C-alpha positions as YAML, in Angstrom:
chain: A
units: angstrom
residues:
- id: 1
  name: UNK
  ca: [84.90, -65.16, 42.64]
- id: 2
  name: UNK
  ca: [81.60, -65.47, 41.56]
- id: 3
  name: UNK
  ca: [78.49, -65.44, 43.96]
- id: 4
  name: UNK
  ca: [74.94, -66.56, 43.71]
- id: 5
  name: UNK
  ca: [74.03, -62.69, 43.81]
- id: 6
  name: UNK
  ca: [76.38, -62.35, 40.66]
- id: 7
  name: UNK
  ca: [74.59, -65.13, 38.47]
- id: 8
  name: UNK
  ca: [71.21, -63.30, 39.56]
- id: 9
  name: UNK
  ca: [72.22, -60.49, 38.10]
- id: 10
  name: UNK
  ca: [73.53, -61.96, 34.98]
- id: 11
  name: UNK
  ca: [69.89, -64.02, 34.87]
- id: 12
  name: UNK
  ca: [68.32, -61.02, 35.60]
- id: 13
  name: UNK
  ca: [69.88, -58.44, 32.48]
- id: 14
  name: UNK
  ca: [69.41, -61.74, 30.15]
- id: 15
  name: UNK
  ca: [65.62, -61.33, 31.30]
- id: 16
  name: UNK
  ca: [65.04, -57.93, 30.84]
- id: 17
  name: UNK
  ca: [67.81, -57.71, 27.55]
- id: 18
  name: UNK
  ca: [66.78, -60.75, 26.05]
- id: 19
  name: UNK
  ca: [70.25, -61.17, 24.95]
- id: 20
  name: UNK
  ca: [72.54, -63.81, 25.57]
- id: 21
  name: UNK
  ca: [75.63, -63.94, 27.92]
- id: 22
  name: UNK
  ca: [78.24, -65.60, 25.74]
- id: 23
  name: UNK
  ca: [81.22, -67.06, 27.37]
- id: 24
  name: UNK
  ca: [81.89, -65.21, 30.56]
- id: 25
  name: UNK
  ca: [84.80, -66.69, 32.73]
- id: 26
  name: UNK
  ca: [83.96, -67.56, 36.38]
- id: 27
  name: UNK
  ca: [85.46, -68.13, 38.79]
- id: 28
  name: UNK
  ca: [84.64, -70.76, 41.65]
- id: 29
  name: UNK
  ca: [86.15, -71.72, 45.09]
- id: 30
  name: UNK
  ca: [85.45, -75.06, 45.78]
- id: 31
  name: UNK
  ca: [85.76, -76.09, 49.81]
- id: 32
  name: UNK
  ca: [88.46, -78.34, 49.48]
- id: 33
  name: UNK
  ca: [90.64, -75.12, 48.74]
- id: 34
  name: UNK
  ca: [90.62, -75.89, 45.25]
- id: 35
  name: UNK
  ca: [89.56, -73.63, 42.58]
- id: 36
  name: UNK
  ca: [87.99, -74.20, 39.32]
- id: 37
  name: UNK
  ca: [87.46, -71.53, 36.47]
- id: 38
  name: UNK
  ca: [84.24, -72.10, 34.06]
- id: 39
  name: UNK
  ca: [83.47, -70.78, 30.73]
- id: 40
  name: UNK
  ca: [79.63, -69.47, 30.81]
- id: 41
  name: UNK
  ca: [76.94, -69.26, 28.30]
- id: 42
  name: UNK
  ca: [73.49, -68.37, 28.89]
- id: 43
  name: UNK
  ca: [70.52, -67.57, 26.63]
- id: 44
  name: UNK
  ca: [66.80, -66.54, 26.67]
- id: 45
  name: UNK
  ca: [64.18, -68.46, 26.21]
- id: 46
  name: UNK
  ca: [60.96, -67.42, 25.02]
- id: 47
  name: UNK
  ca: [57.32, -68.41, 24.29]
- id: 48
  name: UNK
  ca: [55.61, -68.23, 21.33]
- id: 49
  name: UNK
  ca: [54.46, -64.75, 21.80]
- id: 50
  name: UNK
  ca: [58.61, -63.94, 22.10]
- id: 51
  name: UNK
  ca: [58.13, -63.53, 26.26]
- id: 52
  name: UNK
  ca: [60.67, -64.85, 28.29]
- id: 53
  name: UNK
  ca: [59.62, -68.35, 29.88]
- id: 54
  name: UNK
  ca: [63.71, -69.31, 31.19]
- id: 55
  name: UNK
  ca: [66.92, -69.86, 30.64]
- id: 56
  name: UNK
  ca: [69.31, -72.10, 29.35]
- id: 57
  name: UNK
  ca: [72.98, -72.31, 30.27]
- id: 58
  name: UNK
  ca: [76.39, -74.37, 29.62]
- id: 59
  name: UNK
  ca: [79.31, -74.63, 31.38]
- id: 60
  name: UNK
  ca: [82.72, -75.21, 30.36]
- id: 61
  name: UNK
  ca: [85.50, -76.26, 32.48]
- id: 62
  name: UNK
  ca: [88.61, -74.30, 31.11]
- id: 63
  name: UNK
  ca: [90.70, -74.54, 34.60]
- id: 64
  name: UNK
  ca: [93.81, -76.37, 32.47]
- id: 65
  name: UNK
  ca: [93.54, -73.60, 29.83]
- id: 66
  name: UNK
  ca: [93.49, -70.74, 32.59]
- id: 67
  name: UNK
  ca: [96.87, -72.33, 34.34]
- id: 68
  name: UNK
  ca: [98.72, -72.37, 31.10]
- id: 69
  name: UNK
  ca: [98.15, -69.29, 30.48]
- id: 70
  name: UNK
  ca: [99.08, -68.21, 33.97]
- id: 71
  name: UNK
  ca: [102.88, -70.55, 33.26]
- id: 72
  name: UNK
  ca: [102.98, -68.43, 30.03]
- id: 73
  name: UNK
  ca: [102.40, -65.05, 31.64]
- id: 74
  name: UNK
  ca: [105.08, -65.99, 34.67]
- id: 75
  name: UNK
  ca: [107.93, -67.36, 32.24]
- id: 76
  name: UNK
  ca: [107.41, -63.87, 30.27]
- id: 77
  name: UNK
  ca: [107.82, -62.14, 33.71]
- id: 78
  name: UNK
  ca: [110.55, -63.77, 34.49]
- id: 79
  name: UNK
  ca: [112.03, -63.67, 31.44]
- id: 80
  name: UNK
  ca: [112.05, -59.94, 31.56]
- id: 81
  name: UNK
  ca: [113.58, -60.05, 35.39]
- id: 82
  name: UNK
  ca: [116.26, -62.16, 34.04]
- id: 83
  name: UNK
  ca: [117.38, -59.97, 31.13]
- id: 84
  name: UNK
  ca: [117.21, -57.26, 33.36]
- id: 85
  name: UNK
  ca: [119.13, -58.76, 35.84]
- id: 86
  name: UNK
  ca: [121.50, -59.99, 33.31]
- id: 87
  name: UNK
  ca: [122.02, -56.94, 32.17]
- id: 88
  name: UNK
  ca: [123.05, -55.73, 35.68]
- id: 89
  name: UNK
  ca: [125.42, -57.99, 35.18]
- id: 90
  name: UNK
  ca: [127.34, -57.07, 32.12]
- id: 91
  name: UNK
  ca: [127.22, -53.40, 32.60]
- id: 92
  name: UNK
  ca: [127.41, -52.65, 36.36]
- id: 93
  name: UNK
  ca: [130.87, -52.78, 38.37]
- id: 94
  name: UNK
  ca: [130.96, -54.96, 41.43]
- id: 95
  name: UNK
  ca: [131.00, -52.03, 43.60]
- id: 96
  name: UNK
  ca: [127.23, -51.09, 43.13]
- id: 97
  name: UNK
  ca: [126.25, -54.54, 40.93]
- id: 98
  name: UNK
  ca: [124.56, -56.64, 44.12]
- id: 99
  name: UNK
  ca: [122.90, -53.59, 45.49]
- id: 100
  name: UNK
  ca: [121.26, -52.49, 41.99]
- id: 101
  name: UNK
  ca: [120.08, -56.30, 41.77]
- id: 102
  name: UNK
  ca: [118.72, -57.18, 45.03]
- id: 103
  name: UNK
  ca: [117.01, -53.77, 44.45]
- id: 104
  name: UNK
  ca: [115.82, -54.95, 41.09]
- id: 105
  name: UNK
  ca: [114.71, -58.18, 42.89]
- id: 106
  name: UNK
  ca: [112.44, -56.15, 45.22]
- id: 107
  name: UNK
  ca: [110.75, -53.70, 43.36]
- id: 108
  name: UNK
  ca: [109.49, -56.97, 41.41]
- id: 109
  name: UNK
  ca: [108.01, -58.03, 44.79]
- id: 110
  name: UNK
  ca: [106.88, -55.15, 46.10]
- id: 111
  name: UNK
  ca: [109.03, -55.14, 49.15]
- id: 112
  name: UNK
  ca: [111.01, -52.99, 51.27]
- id: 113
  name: UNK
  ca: [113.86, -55.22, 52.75]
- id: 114
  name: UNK
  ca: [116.93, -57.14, 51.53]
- id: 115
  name: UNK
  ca: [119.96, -59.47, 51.68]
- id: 116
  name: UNK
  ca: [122.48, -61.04, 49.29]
- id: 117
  name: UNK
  ca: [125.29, -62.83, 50.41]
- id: 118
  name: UNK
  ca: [127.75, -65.68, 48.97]
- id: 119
  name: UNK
  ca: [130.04, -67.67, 50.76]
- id: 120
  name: UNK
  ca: [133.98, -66.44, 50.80]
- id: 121
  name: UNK
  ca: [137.14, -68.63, 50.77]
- id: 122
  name: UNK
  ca: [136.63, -70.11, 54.39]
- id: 123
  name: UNK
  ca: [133.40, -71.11, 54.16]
- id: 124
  name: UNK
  ca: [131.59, -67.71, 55.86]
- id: 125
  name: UNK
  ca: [128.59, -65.93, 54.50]
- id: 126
  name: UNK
  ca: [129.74, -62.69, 53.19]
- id: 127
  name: UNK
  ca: [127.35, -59.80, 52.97]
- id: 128
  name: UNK
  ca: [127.41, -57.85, 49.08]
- id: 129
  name: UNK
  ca: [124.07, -56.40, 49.78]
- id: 130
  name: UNK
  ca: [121.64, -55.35, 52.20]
- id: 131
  name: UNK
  ca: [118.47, -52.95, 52.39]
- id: 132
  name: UNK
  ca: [115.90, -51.54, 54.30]
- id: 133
  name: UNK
  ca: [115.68, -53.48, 57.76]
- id: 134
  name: UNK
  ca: [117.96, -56.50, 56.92]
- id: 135
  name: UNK
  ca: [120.73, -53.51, 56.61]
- id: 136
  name: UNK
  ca: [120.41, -53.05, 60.48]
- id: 137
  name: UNK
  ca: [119.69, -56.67, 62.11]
- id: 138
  name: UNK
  ca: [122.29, -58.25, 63.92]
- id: 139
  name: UNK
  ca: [121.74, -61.97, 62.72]
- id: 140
  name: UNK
  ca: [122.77, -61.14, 59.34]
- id: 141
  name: UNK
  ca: [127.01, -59.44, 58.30]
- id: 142
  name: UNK
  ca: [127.08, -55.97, 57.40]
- id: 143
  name: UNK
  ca: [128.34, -55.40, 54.12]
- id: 144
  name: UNK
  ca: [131.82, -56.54, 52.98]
- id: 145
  name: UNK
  ca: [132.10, -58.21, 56.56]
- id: 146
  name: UNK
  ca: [131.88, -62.41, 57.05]
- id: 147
  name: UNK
  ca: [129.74, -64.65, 59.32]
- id: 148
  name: UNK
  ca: [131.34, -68.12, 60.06]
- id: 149
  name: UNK
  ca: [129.21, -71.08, 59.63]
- id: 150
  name: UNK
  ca: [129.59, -71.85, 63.43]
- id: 151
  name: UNK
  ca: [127.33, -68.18, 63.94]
- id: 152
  name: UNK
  ca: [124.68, -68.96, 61.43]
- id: 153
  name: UNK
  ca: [121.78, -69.06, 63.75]
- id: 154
  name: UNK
  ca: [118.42, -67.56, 63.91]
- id: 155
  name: UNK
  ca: [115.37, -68.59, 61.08]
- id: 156
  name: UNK
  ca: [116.81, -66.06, 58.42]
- id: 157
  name: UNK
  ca: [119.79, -67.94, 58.40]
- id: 158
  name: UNK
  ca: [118.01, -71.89, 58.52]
- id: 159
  name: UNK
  ca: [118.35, -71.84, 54.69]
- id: 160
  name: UNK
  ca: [121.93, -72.39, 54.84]
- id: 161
  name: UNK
  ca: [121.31, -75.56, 57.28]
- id: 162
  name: UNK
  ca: [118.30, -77.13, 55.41]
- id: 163
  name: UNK
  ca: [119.70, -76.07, 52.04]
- id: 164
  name: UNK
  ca: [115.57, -75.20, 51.37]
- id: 165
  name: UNK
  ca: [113.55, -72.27, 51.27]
- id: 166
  name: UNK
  ca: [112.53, -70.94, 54.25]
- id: 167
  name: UNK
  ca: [109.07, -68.69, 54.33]
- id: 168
  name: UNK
  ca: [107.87, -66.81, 57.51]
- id: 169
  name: UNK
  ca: [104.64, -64.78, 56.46]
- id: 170
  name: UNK
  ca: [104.47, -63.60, 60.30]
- id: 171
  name: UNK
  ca: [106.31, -61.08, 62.86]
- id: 172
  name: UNK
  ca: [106.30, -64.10, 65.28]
- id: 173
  name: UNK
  ca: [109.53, -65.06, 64.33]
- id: 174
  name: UNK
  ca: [111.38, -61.92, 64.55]
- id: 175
  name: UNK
  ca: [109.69, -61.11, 67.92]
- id: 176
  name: UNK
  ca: [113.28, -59.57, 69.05]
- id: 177
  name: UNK
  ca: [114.42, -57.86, 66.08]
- id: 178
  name: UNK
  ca: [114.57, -54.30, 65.56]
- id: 179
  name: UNK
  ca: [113.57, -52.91, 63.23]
- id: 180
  name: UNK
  ca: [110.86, -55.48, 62.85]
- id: 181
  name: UNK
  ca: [110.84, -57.97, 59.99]
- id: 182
  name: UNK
  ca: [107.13, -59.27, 58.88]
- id: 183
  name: UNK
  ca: [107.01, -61.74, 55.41]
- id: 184
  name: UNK
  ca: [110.56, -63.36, 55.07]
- id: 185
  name: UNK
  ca: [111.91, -65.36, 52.03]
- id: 186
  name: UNK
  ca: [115.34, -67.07, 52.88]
- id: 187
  name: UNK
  ca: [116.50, -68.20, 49.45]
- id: 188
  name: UNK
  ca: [119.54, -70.75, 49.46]
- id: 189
  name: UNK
  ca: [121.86, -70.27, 46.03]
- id: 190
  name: UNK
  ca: [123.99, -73.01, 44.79]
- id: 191
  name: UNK
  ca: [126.34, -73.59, 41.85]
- id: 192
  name: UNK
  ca: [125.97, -75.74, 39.00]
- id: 193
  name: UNK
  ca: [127.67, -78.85, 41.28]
- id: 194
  name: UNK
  ca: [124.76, -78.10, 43.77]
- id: 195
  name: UNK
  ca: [127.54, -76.45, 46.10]
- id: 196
  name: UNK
  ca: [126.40, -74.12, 48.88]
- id: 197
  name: UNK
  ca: [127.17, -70.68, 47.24]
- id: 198
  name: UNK
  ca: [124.93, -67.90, 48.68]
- id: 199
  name: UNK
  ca: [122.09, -66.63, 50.29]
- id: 200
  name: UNK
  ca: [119.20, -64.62, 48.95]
- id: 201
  name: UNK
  ca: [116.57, -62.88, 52.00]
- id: 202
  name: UNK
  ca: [113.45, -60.97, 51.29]
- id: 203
  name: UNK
  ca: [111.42, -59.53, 53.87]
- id: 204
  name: UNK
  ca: [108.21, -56.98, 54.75]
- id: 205
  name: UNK
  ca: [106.24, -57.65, 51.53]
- id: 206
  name: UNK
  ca: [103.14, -55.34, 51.50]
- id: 207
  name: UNK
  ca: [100.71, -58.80, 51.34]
- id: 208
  name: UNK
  ca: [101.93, -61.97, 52.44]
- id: 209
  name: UNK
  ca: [104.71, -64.04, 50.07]
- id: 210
  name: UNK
  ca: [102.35, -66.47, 47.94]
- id: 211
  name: UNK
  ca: [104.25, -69.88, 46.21]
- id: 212
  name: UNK
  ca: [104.38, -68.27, 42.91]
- id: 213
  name: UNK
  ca: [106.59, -66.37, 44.99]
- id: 214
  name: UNK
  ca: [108.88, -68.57, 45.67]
- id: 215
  name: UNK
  ca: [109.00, -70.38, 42.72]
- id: 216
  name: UNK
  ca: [109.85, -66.89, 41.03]
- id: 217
  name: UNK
  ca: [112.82, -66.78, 43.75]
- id: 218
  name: UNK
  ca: [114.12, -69.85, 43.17]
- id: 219
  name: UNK
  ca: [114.19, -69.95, 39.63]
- id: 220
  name: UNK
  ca: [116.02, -66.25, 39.68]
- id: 221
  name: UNK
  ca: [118.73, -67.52, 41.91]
- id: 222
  name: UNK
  ca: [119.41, -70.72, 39.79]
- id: 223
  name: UNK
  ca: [119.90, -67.87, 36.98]
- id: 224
  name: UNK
  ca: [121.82, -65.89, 38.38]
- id: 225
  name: UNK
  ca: [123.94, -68.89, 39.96]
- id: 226
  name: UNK
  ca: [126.54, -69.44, 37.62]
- id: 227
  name: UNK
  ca: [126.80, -65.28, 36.88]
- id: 228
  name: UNK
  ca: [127.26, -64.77, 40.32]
- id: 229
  name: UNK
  ca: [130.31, -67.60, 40.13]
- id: 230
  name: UNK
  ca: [131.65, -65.83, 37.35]
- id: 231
  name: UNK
  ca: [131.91, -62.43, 38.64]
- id: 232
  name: UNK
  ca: [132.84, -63.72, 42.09]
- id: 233
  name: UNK
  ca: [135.80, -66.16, 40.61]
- id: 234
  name: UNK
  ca: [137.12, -62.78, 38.40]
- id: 235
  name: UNK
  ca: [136.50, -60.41, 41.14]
- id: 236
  name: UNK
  ca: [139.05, -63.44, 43.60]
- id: 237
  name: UNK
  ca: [141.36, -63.80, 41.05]
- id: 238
  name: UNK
  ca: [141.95, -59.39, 40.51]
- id: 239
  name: UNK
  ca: [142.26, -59.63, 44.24]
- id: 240
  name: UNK
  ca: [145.25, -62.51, 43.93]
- id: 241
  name: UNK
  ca: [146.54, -60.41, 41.28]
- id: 242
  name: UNK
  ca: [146.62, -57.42, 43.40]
- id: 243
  name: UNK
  ca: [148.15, -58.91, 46.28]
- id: 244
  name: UNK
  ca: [150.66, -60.79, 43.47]
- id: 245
  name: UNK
  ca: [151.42, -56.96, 42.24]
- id: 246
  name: UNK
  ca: [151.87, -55.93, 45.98]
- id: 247
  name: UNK
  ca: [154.45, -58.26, 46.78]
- id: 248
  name: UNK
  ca: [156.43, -57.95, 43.44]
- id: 249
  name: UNK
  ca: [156.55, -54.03, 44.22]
- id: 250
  name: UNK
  ca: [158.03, -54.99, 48.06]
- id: 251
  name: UNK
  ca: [160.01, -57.41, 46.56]
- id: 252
  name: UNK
  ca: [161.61, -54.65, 43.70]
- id: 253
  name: UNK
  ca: [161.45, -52.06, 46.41]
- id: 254
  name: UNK
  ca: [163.55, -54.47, 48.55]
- id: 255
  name: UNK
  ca: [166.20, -55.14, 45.79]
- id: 256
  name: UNK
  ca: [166.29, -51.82, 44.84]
- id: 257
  name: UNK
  ca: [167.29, -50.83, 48.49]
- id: 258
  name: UNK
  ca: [169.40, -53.63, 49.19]
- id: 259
  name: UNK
  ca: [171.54, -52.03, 45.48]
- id: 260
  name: UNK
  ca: [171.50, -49.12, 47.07]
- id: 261
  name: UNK
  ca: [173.07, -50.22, 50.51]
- id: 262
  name: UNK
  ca: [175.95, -52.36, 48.46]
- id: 263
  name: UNK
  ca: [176.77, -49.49, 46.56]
- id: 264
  name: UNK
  ca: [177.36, -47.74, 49.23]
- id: 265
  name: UNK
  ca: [179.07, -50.46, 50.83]
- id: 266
  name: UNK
  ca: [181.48, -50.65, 47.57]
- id: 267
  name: UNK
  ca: [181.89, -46.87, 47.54]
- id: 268
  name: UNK
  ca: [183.22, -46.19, 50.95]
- id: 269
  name: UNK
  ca: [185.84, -49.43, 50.24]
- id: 270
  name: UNK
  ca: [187.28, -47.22, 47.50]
...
């Protein structure tokens, strides 16, 4: 942010240069908590014996140019999150896939602490990933293991209830947990029908969570949404499969013994 001590300097090297300042960007707080970002030119002017007698300056407002070219530097970072994360996707097995991307997910945001869960057959929140201090609190499932909706209590879980983003950029909320949790996004994801399917949690940022934040959050998860109900629906249906397989080899073994025990049955007749 620019200060009246910056624009004396600039005033000042115009003086003693007697060259122009052409189109310097400033920025300017204004106390409403808006902001406002001004293109600057400032020239000389001098007397007829070429001495400098003042100064003469335009401003330009280019705050709407500055914001679009903020949007266009976030979609191309998330862009690149996305294909990265899609990537994840298509090459990783499930056995280290939701670890690799909530790790992916953090190192983006510059924190140390993670959760991703999605919601199994009856309804619980199953952990698929955890890191740092969400790994150890007791609010959230370990890994592989289920919460039932009747035990989702506690702010890290409210997402699930308000079916919005929760923020906590303070400690005061996790007062009892240990380790201690500091900055906490609580991400809900949903399917394409807007159905409950998930939950994404990241916690102890190095600065506080901003909105671009979240908006970087909740865009990811509505990615990821229906990739995450892809690989979940084929990772349910090899499970039916294998327990399909398992009772079709009981079944066989069964038979099998069953032949056995008539044969035996028919041999000591003879």
């Amino acid at each position: 942010e620019e200060t009246a001590a910056d624009y004396y300097v600039d005033e000042q090297r115009i003086i003693e240069s007697k060259k122009a300042l052409i189109n310097k960007e400033e920025f300017k707080a204004i106390k409403n908590g808006d902001s406002r970002w001004t293109l600057t030119t400032k020239v000389p002017l001098e007397d007829g014996n070429g001495e400098i007698i003042g100064i003469a300056g335009i401003n330009r407002d280019i705050t709407d140019l500055k914001k679009q070219e903020q949007e266009i530097v976030k979609s191309r970072y998330l862009l690149a999150v996305k294909n990265k994360i899609a990537n994840l996707f298509l090459t990783t097995n499930t056995e280290v896939l939701f670890i690799k991307v909530l790790m992916a997910i953090l190192d983006e945001l510059d924190s140390s602490s993670g959760f991703i869960g999605f919601l199994d057959e009856e309804g619980g929140l199953q952990c698929a990933a955890s890191h740092g201090s969400l790994s150890n609190t007791k609010i959230l499932p370990e890994v592989n293991n289920s919460l039932p909706p009747g035990s989702w209590d506690g702010p890290l879980l409210n997402a699930l209830h308000t079916r919005k983003t929760e923020l906590f950029n303070s400690s005061n909320h996790f007062i009892e947990e240990k380790p201690k949790l500091k900055n906490v996004i609580s991400v809900p994801i949903f399917t394409i029908e807007n159905q409950l399917l998930g939950l994404l949690v990241v916690a102890n940022k190095n600065n506080n969570f901003i909105q671009m934040d979240i908006t970087f959050l909740e865009d990811l998860c509505s990615y990821i949404s229906p990739i995450l109900t892809a690989r979940l629906n084929e990772e349910r249906v090899k499970i039916q499969q294998d327990k399909t397989n398992a009772k079709l080899i009981i079944a066989k073994e069964q038979t099998e013994q069953s032949d056995k025990l008539k044969s035996a049955f028919l041999l000591n007749l003879s």
